Every structure is written in C-alpha cells, then in structure tokens.
CSV table of C-alpha atoms in Angstrom, one decimal:
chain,number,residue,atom,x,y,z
P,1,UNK,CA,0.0,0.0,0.0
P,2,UNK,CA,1.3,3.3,-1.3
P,3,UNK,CA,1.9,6.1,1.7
P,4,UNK,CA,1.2,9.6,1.8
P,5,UNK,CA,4.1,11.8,2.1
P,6,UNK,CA,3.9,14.4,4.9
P,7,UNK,CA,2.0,12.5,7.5
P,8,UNK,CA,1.8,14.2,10.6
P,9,UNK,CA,3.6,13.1,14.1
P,10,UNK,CA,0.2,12.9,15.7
P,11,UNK,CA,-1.1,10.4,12.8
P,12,UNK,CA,1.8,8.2,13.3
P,13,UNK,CA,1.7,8.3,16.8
P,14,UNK,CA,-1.8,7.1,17.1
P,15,UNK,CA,-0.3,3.8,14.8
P,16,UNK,CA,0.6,2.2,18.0
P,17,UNK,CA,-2.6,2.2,19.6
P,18,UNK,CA,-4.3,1.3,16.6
P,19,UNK,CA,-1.8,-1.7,16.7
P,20,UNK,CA,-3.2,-2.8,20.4
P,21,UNK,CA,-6.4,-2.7,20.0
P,22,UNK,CA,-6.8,-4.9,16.7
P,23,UNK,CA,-4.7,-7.2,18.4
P,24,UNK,CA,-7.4,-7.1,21.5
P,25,UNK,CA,-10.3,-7.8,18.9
P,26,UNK,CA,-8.5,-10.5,17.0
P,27,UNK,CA,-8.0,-12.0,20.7
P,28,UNK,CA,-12.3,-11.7,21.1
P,29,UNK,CA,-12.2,-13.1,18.2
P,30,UNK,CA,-13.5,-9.8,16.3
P,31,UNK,CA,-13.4,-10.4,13.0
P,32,UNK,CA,-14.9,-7.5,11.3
P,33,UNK,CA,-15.6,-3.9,12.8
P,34,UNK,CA,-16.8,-0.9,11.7
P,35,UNK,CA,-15.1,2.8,12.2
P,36,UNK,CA,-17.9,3.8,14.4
P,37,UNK,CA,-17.3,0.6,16.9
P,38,UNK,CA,-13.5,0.7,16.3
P,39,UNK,CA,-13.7,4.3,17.7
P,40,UNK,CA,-15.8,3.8,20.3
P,41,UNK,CA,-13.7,1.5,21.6
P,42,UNK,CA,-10.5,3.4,21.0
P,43,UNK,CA,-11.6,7.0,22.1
P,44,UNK,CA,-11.3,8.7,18.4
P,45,UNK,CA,-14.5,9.8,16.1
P,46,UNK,CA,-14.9,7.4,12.9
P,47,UNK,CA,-13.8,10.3,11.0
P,48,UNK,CA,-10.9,10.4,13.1
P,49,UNK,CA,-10.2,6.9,12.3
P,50,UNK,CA,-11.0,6.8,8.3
P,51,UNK,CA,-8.9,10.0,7.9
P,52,UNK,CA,-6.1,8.5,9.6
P,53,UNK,CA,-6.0,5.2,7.9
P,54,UNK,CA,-6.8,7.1,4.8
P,55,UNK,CA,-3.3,8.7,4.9
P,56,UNK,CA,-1.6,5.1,4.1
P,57,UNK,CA,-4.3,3.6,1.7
P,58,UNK,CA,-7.5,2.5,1.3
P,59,UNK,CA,-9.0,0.3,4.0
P,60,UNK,CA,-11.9,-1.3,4.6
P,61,UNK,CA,-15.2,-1.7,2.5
P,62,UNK,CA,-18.6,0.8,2.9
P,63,UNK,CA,-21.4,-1.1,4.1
P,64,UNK,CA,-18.5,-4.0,5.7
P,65,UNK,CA,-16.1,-2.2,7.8
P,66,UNK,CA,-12.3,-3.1,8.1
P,67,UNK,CA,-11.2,-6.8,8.5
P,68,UNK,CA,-9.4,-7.3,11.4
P,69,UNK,CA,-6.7,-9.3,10.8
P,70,UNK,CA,-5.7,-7.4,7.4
P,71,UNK,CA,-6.0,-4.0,9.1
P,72,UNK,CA,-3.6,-5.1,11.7
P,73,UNK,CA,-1.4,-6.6,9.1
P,74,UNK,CA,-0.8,-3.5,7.3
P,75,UNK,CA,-0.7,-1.4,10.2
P,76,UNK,CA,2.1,-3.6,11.2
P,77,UNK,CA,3.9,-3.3,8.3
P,78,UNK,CA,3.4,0.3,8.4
P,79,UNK,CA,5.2,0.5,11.8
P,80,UNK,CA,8.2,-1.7,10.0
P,81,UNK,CA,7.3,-4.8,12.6
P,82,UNK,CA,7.5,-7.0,9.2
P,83,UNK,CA,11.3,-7.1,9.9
P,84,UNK,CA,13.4,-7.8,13.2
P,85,UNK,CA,15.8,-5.1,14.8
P,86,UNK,CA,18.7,-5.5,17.2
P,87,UNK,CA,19.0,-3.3,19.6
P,88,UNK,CA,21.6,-2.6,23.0
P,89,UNK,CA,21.6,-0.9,25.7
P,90,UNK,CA,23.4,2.1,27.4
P,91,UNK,CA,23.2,2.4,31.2
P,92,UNK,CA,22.1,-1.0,33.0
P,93,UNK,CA,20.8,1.5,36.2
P,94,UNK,CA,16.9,1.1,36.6
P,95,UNK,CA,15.4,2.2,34.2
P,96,UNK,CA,18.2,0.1,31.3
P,97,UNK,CA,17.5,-2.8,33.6
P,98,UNK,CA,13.7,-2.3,33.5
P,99,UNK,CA,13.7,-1.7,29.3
P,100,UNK,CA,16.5,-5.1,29.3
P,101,UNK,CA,13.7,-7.1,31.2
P,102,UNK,CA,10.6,-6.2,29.5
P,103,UNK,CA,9.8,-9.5,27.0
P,104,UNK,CA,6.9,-7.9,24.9
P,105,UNK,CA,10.2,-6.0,22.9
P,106,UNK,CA,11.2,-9.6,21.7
P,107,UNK,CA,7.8,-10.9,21.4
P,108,UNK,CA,7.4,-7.4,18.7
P,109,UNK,CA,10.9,-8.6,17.3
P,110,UNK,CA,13.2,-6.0,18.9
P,111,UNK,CA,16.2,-8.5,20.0
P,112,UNK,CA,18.1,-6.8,22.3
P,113,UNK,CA,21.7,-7.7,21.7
P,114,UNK,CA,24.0,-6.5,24.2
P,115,UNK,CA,23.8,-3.9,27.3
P,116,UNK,CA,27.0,-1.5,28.8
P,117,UNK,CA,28.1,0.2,31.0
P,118,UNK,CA,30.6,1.7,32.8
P,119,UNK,CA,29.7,0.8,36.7
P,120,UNK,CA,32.0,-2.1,37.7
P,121,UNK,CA,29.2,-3.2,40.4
P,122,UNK,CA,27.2,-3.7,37.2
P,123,UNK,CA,29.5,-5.3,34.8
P,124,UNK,CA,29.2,-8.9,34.1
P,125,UNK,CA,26.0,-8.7,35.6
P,126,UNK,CA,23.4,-11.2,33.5
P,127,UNK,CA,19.7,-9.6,32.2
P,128,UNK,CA,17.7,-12.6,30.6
P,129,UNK,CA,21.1,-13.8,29.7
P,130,UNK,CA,22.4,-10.5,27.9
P,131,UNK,CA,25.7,-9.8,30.1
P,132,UNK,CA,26.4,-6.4,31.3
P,133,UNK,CA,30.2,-5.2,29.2
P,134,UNK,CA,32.1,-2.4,29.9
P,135,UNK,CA,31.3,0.5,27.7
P,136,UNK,CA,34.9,0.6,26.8
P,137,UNK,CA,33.7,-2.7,24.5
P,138,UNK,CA,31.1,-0.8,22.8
P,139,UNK,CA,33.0,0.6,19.5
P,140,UNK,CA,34.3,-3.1,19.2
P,141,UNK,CA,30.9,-4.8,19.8
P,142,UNK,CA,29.6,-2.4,17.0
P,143,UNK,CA,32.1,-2.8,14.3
P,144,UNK,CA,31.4,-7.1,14.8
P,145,UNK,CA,27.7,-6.6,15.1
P,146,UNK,CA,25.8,-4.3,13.2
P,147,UNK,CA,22.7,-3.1,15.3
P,148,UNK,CA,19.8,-1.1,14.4
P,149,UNK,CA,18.7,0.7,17.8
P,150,UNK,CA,20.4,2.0,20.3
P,151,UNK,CA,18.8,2.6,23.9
P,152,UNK,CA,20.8,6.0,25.7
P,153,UNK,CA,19.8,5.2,29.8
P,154,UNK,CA,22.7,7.1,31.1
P,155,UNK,CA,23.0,10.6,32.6
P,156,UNK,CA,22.6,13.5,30.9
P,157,UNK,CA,26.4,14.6,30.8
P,158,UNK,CA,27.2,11.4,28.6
P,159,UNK,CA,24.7,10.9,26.6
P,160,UNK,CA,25.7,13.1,23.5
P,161,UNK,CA,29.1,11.3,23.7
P,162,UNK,CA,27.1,7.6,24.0
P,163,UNK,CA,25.0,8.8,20.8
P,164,UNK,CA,27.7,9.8,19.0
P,165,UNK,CA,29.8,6.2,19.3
P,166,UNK,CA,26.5,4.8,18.0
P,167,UNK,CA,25.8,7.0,15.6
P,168,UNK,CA,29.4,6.5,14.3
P,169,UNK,CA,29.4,3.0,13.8
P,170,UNK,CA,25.9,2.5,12.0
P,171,UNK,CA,23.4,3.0,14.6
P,172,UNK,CA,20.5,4.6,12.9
P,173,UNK,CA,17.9,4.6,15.7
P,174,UNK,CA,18.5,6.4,18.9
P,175,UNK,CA,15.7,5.7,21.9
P,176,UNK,CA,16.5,8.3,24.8
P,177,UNK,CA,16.0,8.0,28.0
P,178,UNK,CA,18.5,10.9,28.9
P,179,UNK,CA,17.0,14.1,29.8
P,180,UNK,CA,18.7,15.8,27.2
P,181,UNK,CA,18.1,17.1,23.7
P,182,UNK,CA,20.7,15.2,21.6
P,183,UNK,CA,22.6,16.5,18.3
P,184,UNK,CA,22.6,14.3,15.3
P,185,UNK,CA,22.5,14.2,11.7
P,186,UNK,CA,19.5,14.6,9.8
P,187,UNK,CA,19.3,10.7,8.7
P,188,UNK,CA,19.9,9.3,12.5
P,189,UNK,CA,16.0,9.2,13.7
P,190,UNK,CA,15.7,10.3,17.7
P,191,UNK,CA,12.9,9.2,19.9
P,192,UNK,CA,12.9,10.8,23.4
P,193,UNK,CA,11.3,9.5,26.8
P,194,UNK,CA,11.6,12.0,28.9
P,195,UNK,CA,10.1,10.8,32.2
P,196,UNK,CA,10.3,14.1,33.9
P,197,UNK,CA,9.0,16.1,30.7
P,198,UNK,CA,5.7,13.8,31.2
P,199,UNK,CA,5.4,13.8,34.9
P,200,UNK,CA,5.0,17.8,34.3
P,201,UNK,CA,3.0,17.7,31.6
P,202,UNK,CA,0.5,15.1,33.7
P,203,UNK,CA,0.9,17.9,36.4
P,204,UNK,CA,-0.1,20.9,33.8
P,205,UNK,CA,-3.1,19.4,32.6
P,206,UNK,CA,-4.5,18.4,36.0
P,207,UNK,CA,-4.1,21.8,37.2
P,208,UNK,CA,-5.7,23.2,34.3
P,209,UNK,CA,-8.6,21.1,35.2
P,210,UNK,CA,-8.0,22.2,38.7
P,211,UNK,CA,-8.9,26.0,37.2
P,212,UNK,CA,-10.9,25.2,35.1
C-alpha cells in the first residue's frame, strides 16, 4: 500500500494504539468492525479513524467495515514490525535494567543484543542472559555486530558522547532515556522518553482542570 508523504507526528503516533487494539479484537475473536465501533472502543471519532487510515491507503469496504486481521497486518507493516531489529543498551541502572527485562520487545521482534556500562558493580552482571560489558567494548561490539537501535539510559552529561559512538558506527535509531536534547544528523532518527517532561506535563493538565 502506497503512503502519503507528509504524515503528521500525531497520525503516526496514534499507529501504536491502533496496533493494540486490533490485536485485543483478533484475541475476542473480532473479525470484522466498523469505524464507528472501532472508535468507540479506541476513544477517536470514525472520521478520526477513516482519515487516519486514509493517509496510508484505502482500507476497509462501505457497508463492511475493516477486517481485522488485514487492518492489523498492514498497520504492522506500516510500523516496519514485518522485519526484526537489534538493539543494545546504554546504562544497565533502573530504568536500562527495566527496558532489558521487558519480554513484549522480543515478542514485537526487537532483540536486544547487548547492554554496557561503565559501573563495575554492574559489569558482568546477566539480564535474561544479555551480560552487562564495559562500555569501553562498545566501539568493538559495533564494528562485529551491526545493530539497528540503540537505547541512551545514562545521565545527561554522557549521553551526547554515548550517541555519537553509536551514531558513528551505523546505529540509525537512537531511543533516549536521557533528559537531554541530543545532536545528530538529519538521517539518525531520535525518539525521546523524557520521564520528567511527562510527569510535568501530567501535572499541567491536571491543574488546568483544577482552574478550570
């Protein structure tokens, strides 16, 4: 299916929860649905849904709805889960350990390959089998193995450094953890969690209710 060019962030963004919800329905064993039920379900208007599914193709059939298995299918696709991905692992603190032990990434085929860091206490430590190396090994480990994504959970004062090993031996995915804006070039692709940055944002909008 041919995409649209210049989809926006918050059409893309919604892909994911379109992705959890079919799977829900295909669990009921759903296997047709309309846009009206699909929203009502998901918390969007049907024209909500048709004009976001509308920016990657044509789905569905008037008077049928959208399959449920095929929709899911090509939303997949769309979020490039036809393919594996190898990822690692910088900083095995908390929140690296929590990301290390979280099985649903494998189960989405996101295999994560190694973890470092630079904490002795925490080298040669095992996660699910994935043994904690010392960061020093990490522009070795990625000439030998080429890796796809590369998970910043370290402090803010080394995580441009971090990104830029990565970035300099093929790592075209960056997921940050880091409370920090990082600097890349224009073909490295940058997804940041800032934990803090939603805490406040959680705060804003229930004091705006608050005042409201």
């Amino acid at each position: 299916m041919e995409r649209k060019k210049n989809i926006s962030m918050a059409v893309i963004r919604r892909l994911p929860k379109y992705n959890r919800y079919l799977k829900e329905l295909l669990r009921t064993d759903v296997d047709r649905i309309s846009s009206k039920e699909l929203g009502e379900r998901i918390g969007f208007t049907a024209s909500q849904i048709r004009q976001d599914l509308n920016c990657f193709g044509d789905f569905g059939q008037q008077g049928y709805g959208y399959n449920v298995k095929e929709l899911l299918n090509e939303i997949n696709g769309i979020l490039g889960l036809a393919k594996e991905y190898k990822m690692i692992i910088i900083g095995a603190g908390n929140i690296g350990q929590a990301i290390a032990n979280y099985t649903n990434f494998e189960r989405l085929a996101f295999n994560l390959a190694g973890i470092f860091d630079v904490n002795p206490k925490l080298i040669g430590l095992k996660i699910r089998d994935v043994e904690v190396k010392d960061i020093d090994e990490l522009a070795g480990f990625l000439k030998a193995t080429p890796i796809d994504i590369g998970v910043i959970c370290v402090s803010e004062n080394s995580a441009q450094t971090v990104c830029d090993m990565m970035v300099s031996n093929g790592v075209k995915g960056i997921w940050n953890f880091a409370p920090v804006d990082l600097e890349v070039p224009k073909e490295i692709i940058v997804e940041n969690v800032h934990l803090s940055e939603s805490l406040l944002t959680l705060s804003c909008l229930m004091n705006d209710r608050t005042y409201s």
